[in-house]
Amino acid sequence: MRGLTLYLRSRGTPMALALAGGCAALMWSLWSVFSDSPTVGPVMVILTVLLLVAAVTATLGGPDDALDATAGLRWPRRRVTHLLAAFLVVVVLLLVTAATGARFGPAGLVVRDAAGLLGLTALGAATMGTARAWFMPLGWTLAAVLFPRAEPLLGRVLTWPAQPPASTAAAVTAGLLAAGGLVAYAMAGPAQRPPAEAAQQ
Amino acid sequence: MNVEITDLTRRFGRVRAVAGVSLQAGPGVLGLLGPNGAGKTTLLRTLATVISPSSGRIRLLGRDPGAHRQRREIRRRLGYVPQNLGYYPGFTVVEFVEYFALLKEMPPATVSRAVASTVERVGLGDKATAKLRTLSGGMLRRVAIAQGIVNEPELLLLDEPTAGLDPELRVEFRALLRELGQRATVVVSTHLVEDVGSACARVALMDRGRVVFHGTPAELSARAEGTNAAGDAPLERGYSAVLAESRS
């Protein structure tokens, strides 16, 4: 238990949870104040999922990933647990609003986008490092929200975050990103910068 | 031999940071000397199992770090002190060292005593509950060393450990290094030849990713004989002579 506490603190988890909770509360408040509808609009839901994913992204790496990597732990197992916990945080924070006057949903949309965007972030962390991991989810989501395409199939795949919850193409794309990100991050962990001497010779 | 490296190469894109290094080390202190950019950090990170080699063969503590199960066993017996320590702002000295003791999977019942004695050993007993963000650069170096030795490693890898230490602490650190070298294999990278002269039984000199000399400090000093190599001390002149020869 002590090890888990120190691990979570080393990843800045308390701050990330506070930030995620704060973002969810802010978006909920904005909708409650400025809209008469009890159901939050899809664009607002998608952007809120993105914000929450960005908030937990920082926990995917520590202050010194090279030093962490020398630990004798079963890292893949711990990384999978970490990602699943992050996914639950994002989903639960939004789905609890179902009991309030400003509901983020439907659940299918929240679950799909949270899984896909978190997978994309994990993929980014494993390939580019944690500091840049949120670039891809941010760019992809904004492009999908601004230029949604219902046809052809490629359009639904490329704009999966903004597709309706019933879209099979979007669900499959999100599932693939989630699985790919989970495997890449679990096996490789956060990417590390090469030593300075790699550029000196 | 606790460290056996055969024809090790590590590339980053087109750059070969380590180029065909072969090296062996048993118990004692091995100094890894070389100018900036020689490949010392890459070699140490490879030995620390942080990065994998592009080609070549490594055996550490009689095990293959390429095999998952053996790599975990190596890591439990390994200590690594990086050149620059990451910033853990909310941690105290004790929490930081304790965290790495737990990451090394030390038995939880032994951790608090090991942490307390290690913090004392590096001279930070009076700063045990101080936050890392309040410490000076030299103190942070000692914290980094503490996390590297808390598990009594059989293989200890130190990357420029004396950088940022004042002369008094540097002398103390060399004594600690000699003490650690009596029980473990210690590989210490440095560009300060005086570190090597006073603490290392053997020395490997790297340049441009290759090992250009491997022997005792006395043998390195002897390489300057008959040359007009630059340097204030015999070891420095030997260092300069070998580098000049390897580049000619």
Short mmCIF file of C-alpha atoms in Angstrom, two decimals:
data_model
loop_
_atom_site.label_atom_id
_atom_site.label_comp_id
_atom_site.label_asym_id
_atom_site.label_seq_id
_atom_site.Cartn_x
_atom_site.Cartn_y
_atom_site.Cartn_z
CA MET A 1 0.00 0.00 0.00
CA ARG A 2 2.84 2.36 0.87
CA GLY A 3 4.47 1.60 -2.49
CA LEU A 4 1.23 2.33 -4.33
CA THR A 5 0.81 5.64 -2.50
CA LEU A 6 4.34 6.73 -3.38
CA TYR A 7 3.88 5.56 -6.97
CA LEU A 8 0.68 7.61 -7.35
CA ARG A 9 2.31 10.66 -5.77
CA SER A 10 5.37 10.30 -8.02
CA ARG A 11 3.00 10.45 -11.02
CA GLY A 12 1.24 13.57 -9.76
CA THR A 13 -2.02 11.64 -9.47
CA PRO A 14 -3.67 13.74 -6.72
CA MET A 15 -3.19 16.87 -8.84
CA ALA A 16 -4.44 15.10 -11.99
CA LEU A 17 -7.55 13.84 -10.20
CA ALA A 18 -8.27 17.31 -8.84
CA LEU A 19 -7.81 18.76 -12.33
CA ALA A 20 -10.09 16.15 -13.91
CA GLY A 21 -12.73 16.69 -11.25
CA GLY A 22 -12.43 20.45 -11.65
CA CYS A 23 -12.81 20.23 -15.44
CA ALA A 24 -15.89 18.02 -15.12
CA ALA A 25 -17.42 20.37 -12.56
CA LEU A 26 -16.67 23.42 -14.70
CA MET A 27 -18.24 21.94 -17.84
CA TRP A 28 -21.23 20.71 -15.86
CA SER A 29 -21.68 24.18 -14.34
CA LEU A 30 -21.41 25.90 -17.71
CA TRP A 31 -24.10 23.66 -19.19
CA SER A 32 -26.32 24.03 -16.13
CA VAL A 33 -26.11 27.83 -16.25
CA PHE A 34 -26.29 28.45 -19.97
CA SER A 35 -28.65 25.72 -21.22
CA ASP A 36 -32.23 24.76 -20.43
CA SER A 37 -31.79 21.21 -21.75
CA PRO A 38 -31.03 18.50 -19.16
CA THR A 39 -29.06 16.54 -21.78
CA VAL A 40 -25.61 17.93 -22.56
CA GLY A 41 -24.94 18.42 -26.28
CA PRO A 42 -22.64 15.94 -28.06
CA VAL A 43 -19.91 18.48 -28.86
CA MET A 44 -19.76 19.52 -25.20
CA VAL A 45 -19.61 15.85 -24.16
CA ILE A 46 -16.81 15.08 -26.62
CA LEU A 47 -14.75 18.11 -25.58
CA THR A 48 -15.24 17.29 -21.90
CA VAL A 49 -14.02 13.74 -22.45
CA LEU A 50 -10.98 15.23 -24.22
CA LEU A 51 -10.29 17.59 -21.29
CA LEU A 52 -10.51 14.78 -18.77
CA VAL A 53 -8.23 12.53 -20.83
CA ALA A 54 -5.72 15.39 -21.07
CA ALA A 55 -5.87 15.83 -17.29
CA VAL A 56 -4.95 12.19 -16.59
CA THR A 57 -2.32 12.04 -19.36
CA ALA A 58 0.37 13.54 -17.10
CA THR A 59 0.17 10.50 -14.82
CA LEU A 60 1.34 8.17 -17.58
CA GLY A 61 4.95 9.15 -16.91
CA GLY A 62 7.01 10.03 -13.87
CA PRO A 63 9.63 12.71 -13.26
CA ASP A 64 12.40 10.28 -14.21
CA ASP A 65 11.15 7.49 -16.46
CA ALA A 66 14.67 6.13 -17.04
CA LEU A 67 15.16 5.65 -13.32
CA ASP A 68 11.68 4.16 -12.93
CA ALA A 69 12.50 1.69 -15.70
CA THR A 70 15.29 0.14 -13.61
CA ALA A 71 12.72 -1.08 -11.07
CA GLY A 72 12.25 -4.81 -10.72
CA LEU A 73 8.47 -4.58 -10.91
CA ARG A 74 6.09 -6.27 -13.34
CA TRP A 75 5.67 -3.04 -15.25
CA PRO A 76 3.25 -4.26 -17.96
CA ARG A 77 0.72 -5.34 -15.33
CA ARG A 78 1.03 -2.06 -13.44
CA ARG A 79 0.72 0.02 -16.63
CA VAL A 80 -2.43 -1.84 -17.73
CA THR A 81 -3.97 -1.26 -14.29
CA HIS A 82 -2.99 2.41 -14.46
CA LEU A 83 -4.66 2.90 -17.85
CA LEU A 84 -7.82 1.08 -16.80
CA ALA A 85 -8.02 3.17 -13.64
CA ALA A 86 -7.59 6.36 -15.68
CA PHE A 87 -10.37 5.19 -18.01
CA LEU A 88 -12.67 4.55 -15.06
CA VAL A 89 -11.95 8.00 -13.62
CA VAL A 90 -12.95 9.71 -16.88
CA VAL A 91 -16.07 7.59 -17.40
CA VAL A 92 -17.31 7.68 -13.81
CA LEU A 93 -16.80 11.44 -13.46
CA LEU A 94 -19.08 12.01 -16.46
CA LEU A 95 -21.62 9.28 -15.94
CA VAL A 96 -22.42 10.33 -12.36
CA THR A 97 -23.99 13.41 -13.92
CA ALA A 98 -26.86 11.16 -15.03
CA ALA A 99 -28.36 11.76 -11.60
CA THR A 100 -28.22 15.56 -12.01
CA GLY A 101 -29.91 18.23 -14.05
CA ALA A 102 -27.15 18.33 -16.70
CA ARG A 103 -26.48 14.86 -18.00
CA PHE A 104 -23.32 13.96 -19.93
CA GLY A 105 -24.16 11.10 -22.22
CA PRO A 106 -25.18 8.84 -23.73
CA ALA A 107 -23.00 6.34 -21.92
CA GLY A 108 -21.97 4.68 -25.18
CA LEU A 109 -20.50 7.93 -26.47
CA VAL A 110 -18.62 8.64 -23.24
CA VAL A 111 -17.23 5.12 -22.98
CA ARG A 112 -16.24 4.97 -26.66
CA ASP A 113 -14.53 8.34 -26.76
CA ALA A 114 -12.83 7.88 -23.39
CA ALA A 115 -11.44 4.49 -24.47
CA GLY A 116 -10.32 5.68 -27.90
CA LEU A 117 -8.79 8.95 -26.76
CA LEU A 118 -7.04 7.33 -23.81
CA GLY A 119 -5.68 4.65 -26.15
CA LEU A 120 -4.45 7.35 -28.49
CA THR A 121 -2.80 9.15 -25.57
CA ALA A 122 -1.14 5.94 -24.40
CA LEU A 123 0.11 5.33 -27.92
CA GLY A 124 1.52 8.87 -27.92
CA ALA A 125 3.17 8.34 -24.52
CA ALA A 126 4.82 5.14 -25.73
CA THR A 127 6.11 6.67 -28.95
CA MET A 128 6.68 10.39 -28.26
CA GLY A 129 6.81 10.60 -24.47
CA THR A 130 4.24 11.76 -21.95
CA ALA A 131 4.86 15.47 -22.48
CA ARG A 132 3.65 15.28 -26.10
CA ALA A 133 1.13 12.49 -25.67
CA TRP A 134 -1.92 14.77 -25.69
CA PHE A 135 -1.10 16.29 -29.11
CA MET A 136 -2.74 13.50 -31.12
CA PRO A 137 -6.02 13.28 -29.14
CA LEU A 138 -6.35 17.06 -29.17
CA GLY A 139 -5.69 17.44 -32.90
CA TRP A 140 -7.83 14.47 -33.90
CA THR A 141 -10.79 15.44 -31.71
CA LEU A 142 -10.81 19.09 -32.79
CA ALA A 143 -10.59 18.10 -36.45
CA ALA A 144 -13.41 15.57 -36.00
CA VAL A 145 -15.66 18.07 -34.20
CA LEU A 146 -15.01 20.86 -36.70
CA PHE A 147 -15.27 18.71 -39.84
CA PRO A 148 -17.49 15.68 -39.08
CA ARG A 149 -18.14 13.33 -41.99
CA ALA A 150 -21.01 10.80 -42.06
CA GLU A 151 -19.98 9.40 -45.47
CA PRO A 152 -18.04 7.54 -46.79
CA LEU A 153 -16.76 4.85 -44.41
CA LEU A 154 -13.31 6.47 -44.33
CA GLY A 155 -14.96 9.71 -43.19
CA ARG A 156 -16.65 7.93 -40.28
CA VAL A 157 -13.36 6.31 -39.34
CA LEU A 158 -11.36 9.54 -39.51
CA THR A 159 -13.93 11.51 -37.52
CA TRP A 160 -14.76 8.73 -35.07
CA PRO A 161 -14.82 10.91 -31.91
CA ALA A 162 -17.68 13.00 -33.32
CA GLN A 163 -19.77 10.15 -34.76
CA PRO A 164 -23.09 9.16 -33.16
CA PRO A 165 -22.81 6.46 -30.45
CA ALA A 166 -24.45 3.86 -32.74
CA SER A 167 -21.70 4.15 -35.39
CA THR A 168 -20.01 0.78 -35.81
CA ALA A 169 -17.05 2.28 -37.72
CA ALA A 170 -16.39 4.74 -34.88
CA ALA A 171 -16.69 2.04 -32.23
CA VAL A 172 -14.28 -0.26 -34.07
CA THR A 173 -11.78 2.59 -34.59
CA ALA A 174 -11.95 3.57 -30.93
CA GLY A 175 -11.57 -0.07 -29.91
CA LEU A 176 -8.50 -0.51 -32.09
CA LEU A 177 -6.92 2.66 -30.73
CA ALA A 178 -7.69 1.59 -27.17
CA ALA A 179 -6.22 -1.87 -27.69
CA GLY A 180 -3.18 -0.56 -29.57
CA GLY A 181 -2.47 2.09 -26.96
CA LEU A 182 -2.92 -0.37 -24.12
CA VAL A 183 -0.51 -2.90 -25.61
CA ALA A 184 2.10 -0.33 -26.68
CA TYR A 185 2.11 1.49 -23.35
CA ALA A 186 2.03 -1.72 -21.29
CA MET A 187 4.99 -3.22 -23.11
CA ALA A 188 7.15 -0.13 -23.75
CA GLY A 189 6.12 2.35 -21.08
CA PRO A 190 6.61 6.07 -21.60
CA ALA A 191 9.17 6.86 -24.32
CA GLN A 192 12.41 8.37 -23.08
CA ARG A 193 14.55 11.03 -24.63
CA PRO A 194 17.88 9.70 -25.94
CA PRO A 195 20.98 10.94 -24.08
CA ALA A 196 22.43 14.25 -25.25
CA GLU A 197 25.49 12.46 -26.62
CA ALA A 198 23.28 10.78 -29.23
CA ALA A 199 23.22 14.14 -31.00
CA GLN A 200 26.81 15.16 -30.28
CA GLN A 201 28.82 12.70 -32.32
CA MET B 1 32.45 -11.57 -14.28
CA ASN B 2 29.45 -9.45 -13.31
CA VAL B 3 29.54 -7.40 -16.51
CA GLU B 4 30.28 -9.01 -19.86
CA ILE B 5 29.79 -6.91 -22.96
CA THR B 6 30.60 -8.23 -26.42
CA ASP B 7 30.59 -6.03 -29.52
CA LEU B 8 27.83 -3.79 -28.19
CA THR B 9 26.40 -1.15 -30.50
CA ARG B 10 23.63 1.34 -29.77
CA ARG B 11 22.30 3.59 -32.51
CA PHE B 12 20.00 6.61 -32.29
CA GLY B 13 18.91 7.18 -35.86
CA ARG B 14 22.13 7.51 -37.84
CA VAL B 15 24.28 8.22 -34.79
CA ARG B 16 26.18 5.31 -33.26
CA ALA B 17 26.47 6.47 -29.64
CA VAL B 18 28.15 3.20 -28.71
CA ALA B 19 30.07 1.46 -31.48
CA GLY B 20 31.23 -2.11 -30.99
CA VAL B 21 32.23 -2.00 -27.32
CA SER B 22 33.57 -5.13 -25.64
CA LEU B 23 34.28 -4.94 -21.92
CA GLN B 24 34.35 -7.11 -18.82
CA ALA B 25 34.19 -6.15 -15.16
CA GLY B 26 34.27 -8.12 -11.94
CA PRO B 27 33.94 -6.90 -8.35
CA GLY B 28 35.65 -3.55 -7.73
CA VAL B 29 35.37 -0.09 -9.18
CA LEU B 30 35.67 0.41 -12.92
CA GLY B 31 36.06 4.02 -14.03
CA LEU B 32 34.52 4.94 -17.35
CA LEU B 33 36.44 7.96 -18.57
CA GLY B 34 35.98 10.01 -21.69
CA PRO B 35 35.17 13.44 -23.07
CA ASN B 36 31.59 14.72 -23.34
CA GLY B 37 29.69 12.82 -26.01
CA ALA B 38 31.99 9.78 -25.85
CA GLY B 39 29.09 7.37 -25.28
CA LYS B 40 29.47 6.82 -21.53
CA THR B 41 25.86 7.68 -20.64
CA THR B 42 24.47 5.48 -23.41
CA LEU B 43 26.65 2.58 -22.29
CA LEU B 44 25.56 3.03 -18.66
CA ARG B 45 21.88 3.29 -19.61
CA THR B 46 22.25 0.09 -21.60
CA LEU B 47 23.86 -1.64 -18.63
CA ALA B 48 21.06 -0.27 -16.42
CA THR B 49 18.57 -2.04 -18.76
CA VAL B 50 16.92 1.31 -19.49
CA ILE B 51 17.63 1.01 -23.22
CA SER B 52 18.28 -2.11 -25.24
CA PRO B 53 21.30 -2.52 -27.51
CA SER B 54 20.99 -2.26 -31.28
CA SER B 55 23.35 -5.22 -31.59
CA GLY B 56 25.87 -7.15 -29.54
CA ARG B 57 25.60 -9.23 -26.40
CA ILE B 58 25.40 -8.33 -22.71
CA ARG B 59 25.41 -10.50 -19.62
CA LEU B 60 24.91 -8.87 -16.23
CA LEU B 61 25.37 -10.75 -12.96
CA GLY B 62 25.45 -13.94 -15.02
CA ARG B 63 22.05 -13.24 -16.59
CA ASP B 64 20.70 -12.13 -19.94
CA PRO B 65 18.95 -8.72 -19.70
CA GLY B 66 17.17 -9.45 -22.99
CA ALA B 67 15.09 -12.16 -21.30
CA HIS B 68 12.13 -10.74 -19.36
CA ARG B 69 12.40 -12.86 -16.21
CA GLN B 70 16.19 -12.53 -15.98
CA ARG B 71 15.94 -8.79 -16.57
CA ARG B 72 13.71 -8.45 -13.49
CA GLU B 73 16.23 -10.40 -11.41
CA ILE B 74 19.03 -8.14 -12.63
CA ARG B 75 17.01 -5.03 -11.81
CA ARG B 76 16.42 -6.13 -8.23
CA ARG B 77 20.20 -6.43 -7.77
CA LEU B 78 21.05 -3.25 -9.66
CA GLY B 79 21.62 0.32 -8.56
CA TYR B 80 21.59 3.16 -11.07
CA VAL B 81 22.38 6.81 -10.44
CA PRO B 82 21.54 8.90 -13.52
CA GLN B 83 23.44 11.99 -14.58
CA ASN B 84 20.43 14.23 -13.96
CA LEU B 85 17.84 13.23 -11.42
CA GLY B 86 14.19 13.80 -12.32
CA TYR B 87 12.32 16.29 -10.18
CA TYR B 88 10.07 14.77 -7.52
CA PRO B 89 8.87 18.02 -5.92
CA GLY B 90 6.53 16.68 -3.24
CA PHE B 91 8.82 13.96 -1.92
CA THR B 92 10.99 14.15 1.16
CA VAL B 93 14.44 12.57 1.17
CA VAL B 94 13.17 9.51 3.05
CA GLU B 95 10.09 9.12 0.84
CA PHE B 96 12.20 9.27 -2.30
CA VAL B 97 14.68 6.65 -1.13
CA GLU B 98 11.83 4.52 0.24
CA TYR B 99 10.02 4.71 -3.09
CA PHE B 100 13.02 3.29 -4.92
CA ALA B 101 13.57 0.63 -2.27
CA LEU B 102 10.00 -0.52 -2.90
CA LEU B 103 10.45 -0.31 -6.67
CA LYS B 104 13.44 -2.64 -6.25
CA GLU B 105 11.02 -5.01 -4.49
CA MET B 106 12.96 -5.07 -1.23
CA PRO B 107 11.04 -6.95 1.48
CA PRO B 108 8.72 -4.30 3.04
CA ALA B 109 9.82 -5.26 6.57
CA THR B 110 13.43 -4.32 5.80
CA VAL B 111 12.73 -1.09 3.93
CA SER B 112 12.48 1.49 6.69
CA ARG B 113 15.71 0.39 8.41
CA ALA B 114 17.57 0.21 5.07
CA VAL B 115 16.31 3.67 4.10
CA ALA B 116 17.32 5.22 7.41
CA SER B 117 20.83 3.74 7.32
CA THR B 118 21.34 4.70 3.67
CA VAL B 119 20.26 8.30 4.28
CA GLU B 120 22.76 8.45 7.16
CA ARG B 121 25.42 6.86 4.99
CA VAL B 122 25.25 9.62 2.40
CA GLY B 123 25.33 12.26 5.13
CA LEU B 124 21.72 13.43 4.89
CA GLY B 125 20.49 12.22 8.28
CA ASP B 126 19.62 15.76 9.36
CA LYS B 127 17.72 16.37 6.10
CA ALA B 128 15.73 13.12 6.14
CA THR B 129 12.34 14.84 6.29
CA ALA B 130 13.26 17.79 4.06
CA LYS B 131 11.43 18.14 0.75
CA LEU B 132 13.63 17.54 -2.29
CA ARG B 133 12.74 20.97 -3.68
CA THR B 134 14.47 22.61 -0.71
CA LEU B 135 17.82 20.84 -1.23
CA SER B 136 20.96 22.18 -2.90
CA GLY B 137 22.42 20.57 -6.04
CA GLY B 138 25.07 18.72 -4.03
CA MET B 139 22.48 17.35 -1.62
CA LEU B 140 20.33 16.17 -4.52
CA ARG B 141 23.34 14.28 -5.89
CA ARG B 142 23.61 12.53 -2.53
CA VAL B 143 19.89 11.70 -2.58
CA ALA B 144 20.37 10.21 -6.04
CA ILE B 145 23.26 8.12 -4.75
CA ALA B 146 21.15 7.00 -1.77
CA GLN B 147 18.39 5.59 -3.99
CA GLY B 148 21.08 3.78 -6.00
CA ILE B 149 22.60 1.98 -3.02
CA VAL B 150 19.56 1.43 -0.76
CA ASN B 151 19.11 -2.16 -2.00
CA GLU B 152 22.82 -3.02 -1.46
CA PRO B 153 23.24 -3.64 -5.21
CA GLU B 154 25.59 -6.24 -6.63
CA LEU B 155 26.02 -4.01 -9.67
CA LEU B 156 26.08 -0.23 -9.19
CA LEU B 157 26.13 2.15 -12.14
CA LEU B 158 26.88 5.81 -11.51
CA ASP B 159 26.75 8.47 -14.21
CA GLU B 160 28.88 11.50 -13.36
CA PRO B 161 28.15 11.17 -9.63
CA THR B 162 30.64 13.82 -8.52
CA ALA B 163 29.30 16.54 -10.81
CA GLY B 164 27.99 19.35 -8.60
CA LEU B 165 29.73 18.12 -5.44
CA ASP B 166 32.14 20.43 -3.63
CA PRO B 167 35.73 19.18 -3.09
CA GLU B 168 35.07 17.99 0.48
CA LEU B 169 32.04 15.95 -0.56
CA ARG B 170 33.90 14.64 -3.58
CA VAL B 171 36.59 13.23 -1.29
CA GLU B 172 33.91 11.66 0.94
CA PHE B 173 32.18 10.21 -2.09
CA ARG B 174 35.38 8.59 -3.36
CA ALA B 175 35.77 6.88 0.02
CA LEU B 176 32.19 5.61 -0.27
CA LEU B 177 32.95 4.38 -3.78
CA ARG B 178 35.96 2.39 -2.56
CA GLU B 179 33.85 0.89 0.21
CA LEU B 180 31.06 -0.10 -2.20
CA GLY B 181 33.60 -1.60 -4.58
CA GLN B 182 34.68 -4.11 -1.94
CA ARG B 183 31.33 -5.91 -2.19
CA ALA B 184 29.93 -5.04 -5.60
CA THR B 185 30.84 -4.27 -9.17
CA VAL B 186 30.75 -0.51 -9.51
CA VAL B 187 30.91 1.21 -12.89
CA VAL B 188 31.36 4.94 -12.54
CA SER B 189 31.33 7.31 -15.49
CA THR B 190 33.21 10.55 -15.12
CA HIS B 191 35.23 13.05 -17.06
CA LEU B 192 37.29 13.90 -13.97
CA VAL B 193 40.49 11.87 -14.02
CA GLU B 194 41.13 12.53 -10.32
CA ASP B 195 37.99 10.48 -9.51
CA VAL B 196 39.54 7.56 -11.35
CA GLY B 197 42.97 7.91 -9.81
CA SER B 198 41.73 7.76 -6.24
CA ALA B 199 38.82 5.33 -6.39
CA CYS B 200 39.08 2.98 -9.37
CA ALA B 201 41.01 -0.27 -9.66
CA ARG B 202 40.51 -0.32 -13.42
CA VAL B 203 39.68 2.25 -16.03
CA ALA B 204 38.13 2.17 -19.50
CA LEU B 205 38.55 5.21 -21.69
CA MET B 206 35.85 5.88 -24.28
CA ASP B 207 35.97 8.15 -27.29
CA ARG B 208 33.43 8.48 -30.10
CA GLY B 209 31.49 5.46 -28.92
CA ARG B 210 34.50 3.11 -28.70
CA VAL B 211 36.66 1.88 -25.83
CA VAL B 212 40.14 3.05 -26.73
CA PHE B 213 41.86 1.93 -23.53
CA HIS B 214 41.15 -0.61 -20.79
CA GLY B 215 43.60 -1.23 -17.96
CA THR B 216 44.72 0.05 -14.57
CA PRO B 217 45.16 3.74 -13.75
CA ALA B 218 48.92 3.11 -13.57
CA GLU B 219 48.88 1.64 -17.08
CA LEU B 220 46.95 4.68 -18.32
CA SER B 221 49.50 7.01 -16.75
CA ALA B 222 52.31 5.03 -18.38
CA ARG B 223 50.86 5.68 -21.82
CA ALA B 224 52.06 9.27 -21.57
CA GLU B 225 55.71 8.27 -21.30
CA GLY B 226 57.74 9.48 -24.22
CA THR B 227 55.00 11.81 -25.43
CA ASN B 228 54.38 15.51 -24.86
CA ALA B 229 50.72 14.93 -23.94
CA ALA B 230 48.99 17.78 -22.11
CA GLY B 231 47.99 17.49 -18.45
CA ASP B 232 48.91 18.48 -14.91
CA ALA B 233 49.11 14.94 -13.51
CA PRO B 234 50.39 11.62 -14.91
CA LEU B 235 46.85 10.27 -15.28
CA GLU B 236 45.74 13.37 -17.18
CA ARG B 237 48.73 13.08 -19.49
CA GLY B 238 47.97 9.40 -20.08
CA TYR B 239 44.34 10.31 -20.83
CA SER B 240 45.44 12.96 -23.34
CA ALA B 241 47.98 10.65 -24.93
CA VAL B 242 45.49 7.83 -25.49
CA LEU B 243 42.88 10.22 -26.91
CA ALA B 244 45.43 11.81 -29.23
CA GLU B 245 46.58 8.39 -30.39
CA SER B 246 43.03 7.13 -31.02
CA ARG B 247 42.18 10.20 -33.07
CA SER B 248 45.34 10.21 -35.17
#
